[in-house]
Amino acid sequence: MELVRATNRSVRLRNRSALLSRIFLDGPLTRQDLVRGTGLSQPAVSNVVGDLIDEGLVMEAGAAESDGGRPSMMLRVAPRHAVVIGVDVGETRVRVELFDLTMTVLGSVEYPLEHNGTEPATVAGHVLAGIDRVLADSGIARSEVLGVGIGVSGVVEQGAHAIVDAQTLGWHRVPLQQLVAEGTDLPLHLDNGAKTLGQAEMWFGAGRGARHAVFALVGSGVGAAVVTNGVTYRGASSSAGEWGHTTLVYGGRPCRCGARGCLEAYVGAEAVIDRYREARRGRPVPGEDEESQLGALVAAAEKSETARRVLDETADYLGAGVANLINLFNPERVVLGGWAAMALGGLLPAIRVAAGRQALRAPYAQTTIELGRLGVDAVALGAATLPIARLLATGGIRR
Amino acid sequence: MELVRATNRSVRLRNRSALLSRIFLDGPLTRQDLVRGTGLSQPAVSNVVGDLIDEGLVMEAGAAESDGGRPSMMLRVAPRHAVVIGVDVGETRVRVELFDLTMTVLGSVEYPLEHNGTEPATVAGHVLAGIDRVLADSGIARSEVLGVGIGVSGVVEQGAHAIVDAQTLGWHRVPLQQLVAEGTDLPLHLDNGAKTLGQAEMWFGAGRGARHAVFALVGSGVGAAVVTNGVTYRGASSSAGEWGHTTLVYGGRPCRCGARGCLEAYVGAEAVIDRYREARRGRPVPGEDEESQLGALVAAAEKSETARRVLDETADYLGAGVANLINLFNPERVVLGGWAAMALGGLLPAIRVAAGRQALRAPYAQTTIELGRLGVDAVALGAATLPIARLLATGGIRR
DNA sequence: CGGCTTAATTAATGTCGTCATTAAAATGGT
DNA sequence: ACCATTTTAATGACGACATTAATTAAGCCG
């Protein structure tokens, strides 16, 4: 179904891309490793690698162990060939991080968001200020920045300028990319936060090695990223993966999206706290913000029957939601991430059991359900991979 | 993430595949159409097309209209370069159809299945007998058969020999491909029936032109096929798309899969009839089989409040189920197929409304919900496309 | 220090698409 | 009836690339 023409030059591009990707994702590697890994001939690998070294994208880094014979040189991506910036526009804060090409953090800065002071222009301002800040702090020139990736907790519609719908921020069709672009000419990449988290876990965390994986992001709201055949699936207008608003309890609790019985209305942090409050006959849950309230609930479960019941039910609902993902996507792995999922980590065994009850046996047996390995900062890390993904796809030929 | 090497010869293969696919799917076309459609140069197109003609895969079919200048020749796939066989192993029958490469039916035969006489060996026997029969009837030699595609109403796990799990047939890990292969050495392709139906609608029906589409198959049971980026999505073990057993009503009606609240337990034909019976306080629904019982329900809705209510609820459940697909996959199109969906066609407006209530606005606005165009035989037709899909993918180089 | 092994480079060969040019085939004006 | 015009198809020179085979480089081992 691929109706894209191939030409002789595209051969080189593909091979460059394949080799560079491998060096980046699995490196350091020797030329021989690349020969074995890609099936290309030795001269072809040397030829392409030579170009990459000449262009400063790749560097030799010492010789490999050898037991007789000429030792092969290790190849790695040149860490400072460029830097990338990852931004996490979350429900409560904007976080900007600067990475080199080995994804080492070179600097970061965070701006809290008022609970309702979430004007798009304010957020764009934070992003721009953050970029200036991390560059200034680390003394790196703008020209060295490959690009800026921005993960937003909302639906991001890709296009010439990405448009953002974010219920929790009260945003409707906000041209965030344009707002940021007006303040900088660095290449921008916007994406949904769940998708960037998925990308991060896919490259560096619990998703490594999987071709088909689902990343469930549980925070105040609920989202998911689906990786099919190694690629994040976006759908027709890049809103695929809106797991939080799938119906789980037909006719059930009202959801902030306007429908009823959405998964988010049961397992989102806000909903869990709400359900706990109801179970306490309306007595408020102690804690300043959702994070501490959820913590209070988890702590209370040690002693309180009520709290435990709420958590058990949460695991059941979450398990059923995960089962739906398993039935529909048949992934090799389901990875739970987001701060609420991390806080509820103790429920993992119960979630597994609940999912097993609701999923079909065969696909359930072929998947694992685990927690994310990258913690809460995965969104910014994943956002930073967006410009890199482009670099790898084009074989390192910028723009 | 594509780590496949490219070589000069693979360029030719890709272009052969692209051109052949276009001629097959959109033909007849002229060389110039191909030039415009693929971006290849004229000589390249002529060169490849020349090969295809020499090998008998493609033939010239008359000149196109011309208003001055040398008229271009129409190119089409040679209809009798090969024939293909499509098999529909349904819940109640095995249907075998013979097609030429333009998908014209050259012959067909059907074997009813006893309601519980569904021994795998029996089914394999029917398939083999059907192949012999359609070939004998049409006087076509086995050597002309490109391959046999088999669509099965169950989960098909791909592998060296495909394995089938089919609850409605009482099958568990049945090596159907092997059973059939023992009786013939024609190339076999097994797949889930919903997926072959999707493939058929994608190429020849309501899915034409879409990159992202979901095909929902409602019969006695419920299944779905998901097309992402133009390709049927299979997942890790090709059981993706098991929509029927996603939880829609947490804790609801028991399903034959053992879980509770599955979509299938509400909108599968069997379930709808069951719900109607319950609404009639247990009085049996008139009709010999499910098909006539469902027909009776639809007919009764003209007069009976009860029947109408059952149908309305069915539309609501189905709409919610469709909404889940829209939220998760963000398709351009949702196509409803299968005999029960066809019988319930009158509910389409209600289903659209119900889906709109439960789906997020943005993805809902970007999709259409429609009925399949190919009717009930789409499963066999789609199965027959499996060997052809392989032919197109390899650029017409057999095996 | 020579024999052996493995890595990397160079040389020769062949595949393939592009560009530019030429041949072919139809229409329409004069 | 004939030639200019237009559009399609076929040819040939050229360049980009990967492949195989042969060479050179660089280490270990006894």
PDB file of C-alpha atoms in Angstrom, chain A residues 1-8 10-12 14-15 17-19 21-22 25-26 37-41 155 157 165 167 173 199 202-203 211-213 224 226-231 233-243 245-251 257-262 313 316-317 320 323-332 357-363 366, chain B residues 1-8 10-12 14-15 17-19 21-22 25-26 37-41 155 157 165 167 173 199 202-203 211-213 224 226-231 233-243 245-251 257-262 313 316-317 320 323-332 357-363 366:
ATOM      1  CA  MET A   1       0.000   0.000   0.000  1.00  0.00           C
ATOM      2  CA  GLU A   2       3.086   2.156   0.152  1.00  0.00           C
ATOM      3  CA  LEU A   3       2.916   4.096  -3.066  1.00  0.00           C
ATOM      4  CA  VAL A   4       6.117   6.019  -2.464  1.00  0.00           C
ATOM      5  CA  ARG A   5       8.641   5.867  -5.258  1.00  0.00           C
ATOM      6  CA  ALA A   6      12.116   4.665  -4.591  1.00  0.00           C
ATOM      7  CA  THR A   7      15.168   6.098  -6.234  1.00  0.00           C
ATOM      8  CA  ASN A   8      18.845   5.392  -5.952  1.00  0.00           C
ATOM      9  CA  SER A  10      16.647   7.091  -1.290  1.00  0.00           C
ATOM     10  CA  VAL A  11      18.655   3.926  -0.803  1.00  0.00           C
ATOM     11  CA  ARG A  12      21.421   5.889   0.829  1.00  0.00           C
ATOM     12  CA  ARG A  14      17.331   4.743   4.245  1.00  0.00           C
ATOM     13  CA  ASN A  15      20.616   3.153   5.089  1.00  0.00           C
ATOM     14  CA  SER A  17      18.742   6.418   8.789  1.00  0.00           C
ATOM     15  CA  ALA A  18      18.928   2.760   9.739  1.00  0.00           C
ATOM     16  CA  LEU A  19      22.564   2.950  10.797  1.00  0.00           C
ATOM     17  CA  SER A  21      19.146   4.968  14.473  1.00  0.00           C
ATOM     18  CA  ARG A  22      20.913   1.857  15.561  1.00  0.00           C
ATOM     19  CA  LEU A  25      19.343   3.582  20.195  1.00  0.00           C
ATOM     20  CA  ASP A  26      21.630   0.628  20.829  1.00  0.00           C
ATOM     21  CA  GLY A  37      22.400  -5.924  12.682  1.00  0.00           C
ATOM     22  CA  THR A  38      21.402  -4.459   9.358  1.00  0.00           C
ATOM     23  CA  GLY A  39      22.517  -6.989   6.789  1.00  0.00           C
ATOM     24  CA  LEU A  40      24.477  -4.374   4.903  1.00  0.00           C
ATOM     25  CA  SER A  41      27.909  -5.233   3.575  1.00  0.00           C
ATOM     26  CA  VAL A 155      -5.214  16.510  22.437  1.00  0.00           C
ATOM     27  CA  GLU A 157      -3.863  18.067  16.373  1.00  0.00           C
ATOM     28  CA  ASP A 165      -7.466  20.962  23.009  1.00  0.00           C
ATOM     29  CA  GLN A 167      -9.947  20.117  28.986  1.00  0.00           C
ATOM     30  CA  ARG A 173      -8.300  24.839  19.759  1.00  0.00           C
ATOM     31  CA  GLN A 199       8.072   7.514  23.304  1.00  0.00           C
ATOM     32  CA  MET A 202       9.784   3.029  24.373  1.00  0.00           C
ATOM     33  CA  TRP A 203      13.324   4.211  23.758  1.00  0.00           C
ATOM     34  CA  ARG A 211       7.073  -3.667  18.706  1.00  0.00           C
ATOM     35  CA  HIS A 212       3.589  -3.311  20.107  1.00  0.00           C
ATOM     36  CA  ALA A 213       3.051  -1.581  23.403  1.00  0.00           C
ATOM     37  CA  ALA A 224      -2.771   6.474  26.617  1.00  0.00           C
ATOM     38  CA  VAL A 226      -0.264   3.224  21.529  1.00  0.00           C
ATOM     39  CA  VAL A 227       2.822   2.011  19.744  1.00  0.00           C
ATOM     40  CA  THR A 228       2.100  -0.200  16.765  1.00  0.00           C
ATOM     41  CA  ASN A 229       4.911  -1.716  14.786  1.00  0.00           C
ATOM     42  CA  GLY A 230       7.362   0.408  16.718  1.00  0.00           C
ATOM     43  CA  VAL A 231       5.655   3.690  15.857  1.00  0.00           C
ATOM     44  CA  TYR A 233      -0.085   5.543  16.417  1.00  0.00           C
ATOM     45  CA  ARG A 234      -1.763   8.872  15.795  1.00  0.00           C
ATOM     46  CA  GLY A 235      -4.864   8.173  13.742  1.00  0.00           C
ATOM     47  CA  ALA A 236      -6.527  10.529  11.305  1.00  0.00           C
ATOM     48  CA  SER A 237      -6.112  13.722  13.335  1.00  0.00           C
ATOM     49  CA  SER A 238      -3.606  12.543  15.931  1.00  0.00           C
ATOM     50  CA  SER A 239      -6.118  12.178  18.724  1.00  0.00           C
ATOM     51  CA  ALA A 240      -5.845   8.391  18.832  1.00  0.00           C
ATOM     52  CA  GLY A 241      -5.371   6.879  22.263  1.00  0.00           C
ATOM     53  CA  GLU A 242      -8.020   8.822  24.141  1.00  0.00           C
ATOM     54  CA  TRP A 243      -8.478   5.963  26.517  1.00  0.00           C
ATOM     55  CA  HIS A 245     -12.954   8.826  27.728  1.00  0.00           C
ATOM     56  CA  THR A 246     -13.870   5.355  26.626  1.00  0.00           C
ATOM     57  CA  THR A 247     -17.047   4.081  28.217  1.00  0.00           C
ATOM     58  CA  LEU A 248     -16.406   1.496  30.881  1.00  0.00           C
ATOM     59  CA  VAL A 249     -19.556   1.737  32.954  1.00  0.00           C
ATOM     60  CA  TYR A 250     -22.409   2.384  30.577  1.00  0.00           C
ATOM     61  CA  GLY A 251     -24.626   5.062  32.107  1.00  0.00           C
ATOM     62  CA  CYS A 257     -16.093  15.507  29.192  1.00  0.00           C
ATOM     63  CA  GLY A 258     -19.872  15.549  29.369  1.00  0.00           C
ATOM     64  CA  ALA A 259     -20.441  11.861  28.787  1.00  0.00           C
ATOM     65  CA  ARG A 260     -21.133   9.206  31.406  1.00  0.00           C
ATOM     66  CA  GLY A 261     -19.215   6.206  32.622  1.00  0.00           C
ATOM     67  CA  CYS A 262     -15.842   7.172  31.135  1.00  0.00           C
ATOM     68  CA  GLU A 313     -12.396  -0.898  43.206  1.00  0.00           C
ATOM     69  CA  ASP A 316     -10.781  -3.374  39.302  1.00  0.00           C
ATOM     70  CA  TYR A 317     -11.791  -0.498  37.072  1.00  0.00           C
ATOM     71  CA  ALA A 320     -10.944  -3.627  33.133  1.00  0.00           C
ATOM     72  CA  ALA A 323      -8.174  -5.386  29.539  1.00  0.00           C
ATOM     73  CA  ASN A 324      -9.939  -3.350  26.883  1.00  0.00           C
ATOM     74  CA  LEU A 325      -6.598  -2.118  25.628  1.00  0.00           C
ATOM     75  CA  ILE A 326      -5.274  -5.656  25.572  1.00  0.00           C
ATOM     76  CA  ASN A 327      -8.256  -6.946  23.624  1.00  0.00           C
ATOM     77  CA  LEU A 328      -8.176  -4.144  21.105  1.00  0.00           C
ATOM     78  CA  PHE A 329      -4.443  -3.688  20.608  1.00  0.00           C
ATOM     79  CA  ASN A 330      -2.976  -7.059  21.525  1.00  0.00           C
ATOM     80  CA  PRO A 331       0.230  -5.463  22.800  1.00  0.00           C
ATOM     81  CA  GLU A 332       3.311  -7.215  24.046  1.00  0.00           C
ATOM     82  CA  ARG A 357     -10.656 -11.446  34.513  1.00  0.00           C
ATOM     83  CA  GLN A 358     -11.896  -9.167  31.762  1.00  0.00           C
ATOM     84  CA  ALA A 359      -9.451  -9.787  28.910  1.00  0.00           C
ATOM     85  CA  LEU A 360      -9.479 -12.702  26.527  1.00  0.00           C
ATOM     86  CA  ARG A 361      -7.132 -15.408  27.617  1.00  0.00           C
ATOM     87  CA  ALA A 362      -4.855 -15.548  24.578  1.00  0.00           C
ATOM     88  CA  PRO A 363      -3.933 -11.875  24.293  1.00  0.00           C
ATOM     89  CA  GLN A 366       0.949 -12.706  25.690  1.00  0.00           C
TER      90      GLN A 366
ATOM     91  CA  MET B   1      12.494   2.629  13.425  1.00  0.00           C
ATOM     92  CA  GLU B   2      12.617   0.697  10.194  1.00  0.00           C
ATOM     93  CA  LEU B   3      15.933  -1.033  10.360  1.00  0.00           C
ATOM     94  CA  VAL B   4      15.610  -2.748   7.001  1.00  0.00           C
ATOM     95  CA  ARG B   5      18.531  -2.283   4.661  1.00  0.00           C
ATOM     96  CA  ALA B   6      17.995  -0.905   1.224  1.00  0.00           C
ATOM     97  CA  THR B   7      19.866  -2.044  -1.832  1.00  0.00           C
ATOM     98  CA  ASN B   8      19.684  -1.127  -5.479  1.00  0.00           C
ATOM     99  CA  SER B  10      15.124  -3.315  -3.558  1.00  0.00           C
ATOM    100  CA  VAL B  11      14.482  -0.054  -5.375  1.00  0.00           C
ATOM    101  CA  ARG B  12      13.173  -1.967  -8.352  1.00  0.00           C
ATOM    102  CA  ARG B  14       9.498  -1.279  -4.369  1.00  0.00           C
ATOM    103  CA  ASN B  15       8.683   0.420  -7.607  1.00  0.00           C
ATOM    104  CA  SER B  17       5.157  -3.194  -6.087  1.00  0.00           C
ATOM    105  CA  ALA B  18       3.957   0.403  -6.166  1.00  0.00           C
ATOM    106  CA  LEU B  19       3.095   0.320  -9.856  1.00  0.00           C
ATOM    107  CA  SER B  21      -0.583  -2.114  -6.739  1.00  0.00           C
ATOM    108  CA  ARG B  22      -1.797   1.004  -8.415  1.00  0.00           C
ATOM    109  CA  LEU B  25      -6.360  -1.109  -7.173  1.00  0.00           C
ATOM    110  CA  ASP B  26      -7.102   1.893  -9.362  1.00  0.00           C
ATOM    111  CA  GLY B  37       0.596   9.028  -9.466  1.00  0.00           C
ATOM    112  CA  THR B  38       3.954   7.739  -8.328  1.00  0.00           C
ATOM    113  CA  GLY B  39       6.398  10.518  -9.162  1.00  0.00           C
ATOM    114  CA  LEU B  40       8.572   8.125 -11.109  1.00  0.00           C
ATOM    115  CA  SER B  41       9.993   9.252 -14.419  1.00  0.00           C
ATOM    116  CA  VAL B 155      -8.943 -15.464  16.601  1.00  0.00           C
ATOM    117  CA  GLU B 157      -2.737 -16.579  15.492  1.00  0.00           C
ATOM    118  CA  ASP B 165      -9.325 -20.057  18.602  1.00  0.00           C
ATOM    119  CA  GLN B 167     -15.437 -19.732  20.825  1.00  0.00           C
ATOM    120  CA  ARG B 173      -5.887 -23.777  19.400  1.00  0.00           C
ATOM    121  CA  GLN B 199      -9.719  -5.813   3.776  1.00  0.00           C
ATOM    122  CA  MET B 202     -10.987  -1.309   2.261  1.00  0.00           C
ATOM    123  CA  TRP B 203     -10.135  -2.255  -1.313  1.00  0.00           C
ATOM    124  CA  ARG B 211      -5.891   5.573   5.620  1.00  0.00           C
ATOM    125  CA  HIS B 212      -7.404   4.937   9.015  1.00  0.00           C
ATOM    126  CA  ALA B 213     -10.629   2.987   9.280  1.00  0.00           C
ATOM    127  CA  ALA B 224     -13.622  -5.573  14.481  1.00  0.00           C
ATOM    128  CA  VAL B 226      -8.616  -1.888  12.435  1.00  0.00           C
ATOM    129  CA  VAL B 227      -6.789  -0.394   9.497  1.00  0.00           C
ATOM    130  CA  THR B 228      -3.972   1.943  10.505  1.00  0.00           C
ATOM    131  CA  ASN B 229      -1.952   3.734   7.869  1.00  0.00           C
ATOM    132  CA  GLY B 230      -3.628   1.634   5.217  1.00  0.00           C
ATOM    133  CA  VAL B 231      -2.656  -1.667   6.777  1.00  0.00           C
ATOM    134  CA  TYR B 233      -3.383  -3.897  12.374  1.00  0.00           C
ATOM    135  CA  ARG B 234      -2.649  -7.287  13.892  1.00  0.00           C
ATOM    136  CA  GLY B 235      -0.810  -6.664  17.112  1.00  0.00           C
ATOM    137  CA  ALA B 236       1.679  -8.951  18.780  1.00  0.00           C
ATOM    138  CA  SER B 237      -0.123 -12.219  18.094  1.00  0.00           C
ATOM    139  CA  SER B 238      -2.661 -11.044  15.525  1.00  0.00           C
ATOM    140  CA  SER B 239      -5.580 -10.991  17.894  1.00  0.00           C
ATOM    141  CA  ALA B 240      -5.913  -7.211  17.837  1.00  0.00           C
ATOM    142  CA  GLY B 241      -9.402  -5.866  17.272  1.00  0.00           C
ATOM    143  CA  GLU B 242     -11.269  -8.063  19.707  1.00  0.00           C
ATOM    144  CA  TRP B 243     -13.846  -5.370  20.213  1.00  0.00           C
ATOM    145  CA  HIS B 245     -15.094  -8.571  24.450  1.00  0.00           C
ATOM    146  CA  THR B 246     -14.258  -5.111  25.614  1.00  0.00           C
ATOM    147  CA  THR B 247     -16.072  -4.110  28.772  1.00  0.00           C
ATOM    148  CA  LEU B 248     -18.849  -1.640  28.128  1.00  0.00           C
ATOM    149  CA  VAL B 249     -21.054  -2.179  31.154  1.00  0.00           C
ATOM    150  CA  TYR B 250     -18.786  -2.880  34.090  1.00  0.00           C
ATOM    151  CA  GLY B 251     -20.272  -5.755  36.060  1.00  0.00           C
ATOM    152  CA  CYS B 257     -16.312 -15.478  27.121  1.00  0.00           C
ATOM    153  CA  GLY B 258     -16.686 -15.786  30.886  1.00  0.00           C
ATOM    154  CA  ALA B 259     -16.365 -12.096  31.678  1.00  0.00           C
ATOM    155  CA  ARG B 260     -19.163  -9.637  32.407  1.00  0.00           C
ATOM    156  CA  GLY B 261     -20.435  -6.599  30.576  1.00  0.00           C
ATOM    157  CA  CYS B 262     -18.752  -7.287  27.244  1.00  0.00           C
ATOM    158  CA  GLU B 313     -31.073   0.274  23.621  1.00  0.00           C
ATOM    159  CA  ASP B 316     -27.239   3.059  22.352  1.00  0.00           C
ATOM    160  CA  TYR B 317     -24.902   0.255  23.323  1.00  0.00           C
ATOM    161  CA  ALA B 320     -21.120   3.653  22.851  1.00  0.00           C
ATOM    162  CA  ALA B 323     -17.519   5.778  20.371  1.00  0.00           C
ATOM    163  CA  ASN B 324     -14.822   3.797  22.159  1.00  0.00           C
ATOM    164  CA  LEU B 325     -13.338   2.829  18.824  1.00  0.00           C
ATOM    165  CA  ILE B 326     -13.432   6.450  17.711  1.00  0.00           C
ATOM    166  CA  ASN B 327     -11.708   7.663  20.868  1.00  0.00           C
ATOM    167  CA  LEU B 328      -9.026   5.009  20.751  1.00  0.00           C
ATOM    168  CA  PHE B 329      -8.316   4.815  17.027  1.00  0.00           C
ATOM    169  CA  ASN B 330      -9.373   8.218  15.712  1.00  0.00           C
ATOM    170  CA  PRO B 331     -10.394   6.731  12.345  1.00  0.00           C
ATOM    171  CA  GLU B 332     -11.599   8.575   9.281  1.00  0.00           C
ATOM    172  CA  ARG B 357     -22.949  11.382  22.923  1.00  0.00           C
ATOM    173  CA  GLN B 358     -20.130   9.194  24.181  1.00  0.00           C
ATOM    174  CA  ALA B 359     -17.212  10.119  21.917  1.00  0.00           C
ATOM    175  CA  LEU B 360     -15.008  13.148  22.245  1.00  0.00           C
ATOM    176  CA  ARG B 361     -16.150  15.928  19.984  1.00  0.00           C
ATOM    177  CA  ALA B 362     -13.021  16.376  17.880  1.00  0.00           C
ATOM    178  CA  PRO B 363     -12.471  12.792  16.780  1.00  0.00           C
ATOM    179  CA  GLN B 366     -13.666  13.817  11.895  1.00  0.00           C
TER     180      GLN B 366
END
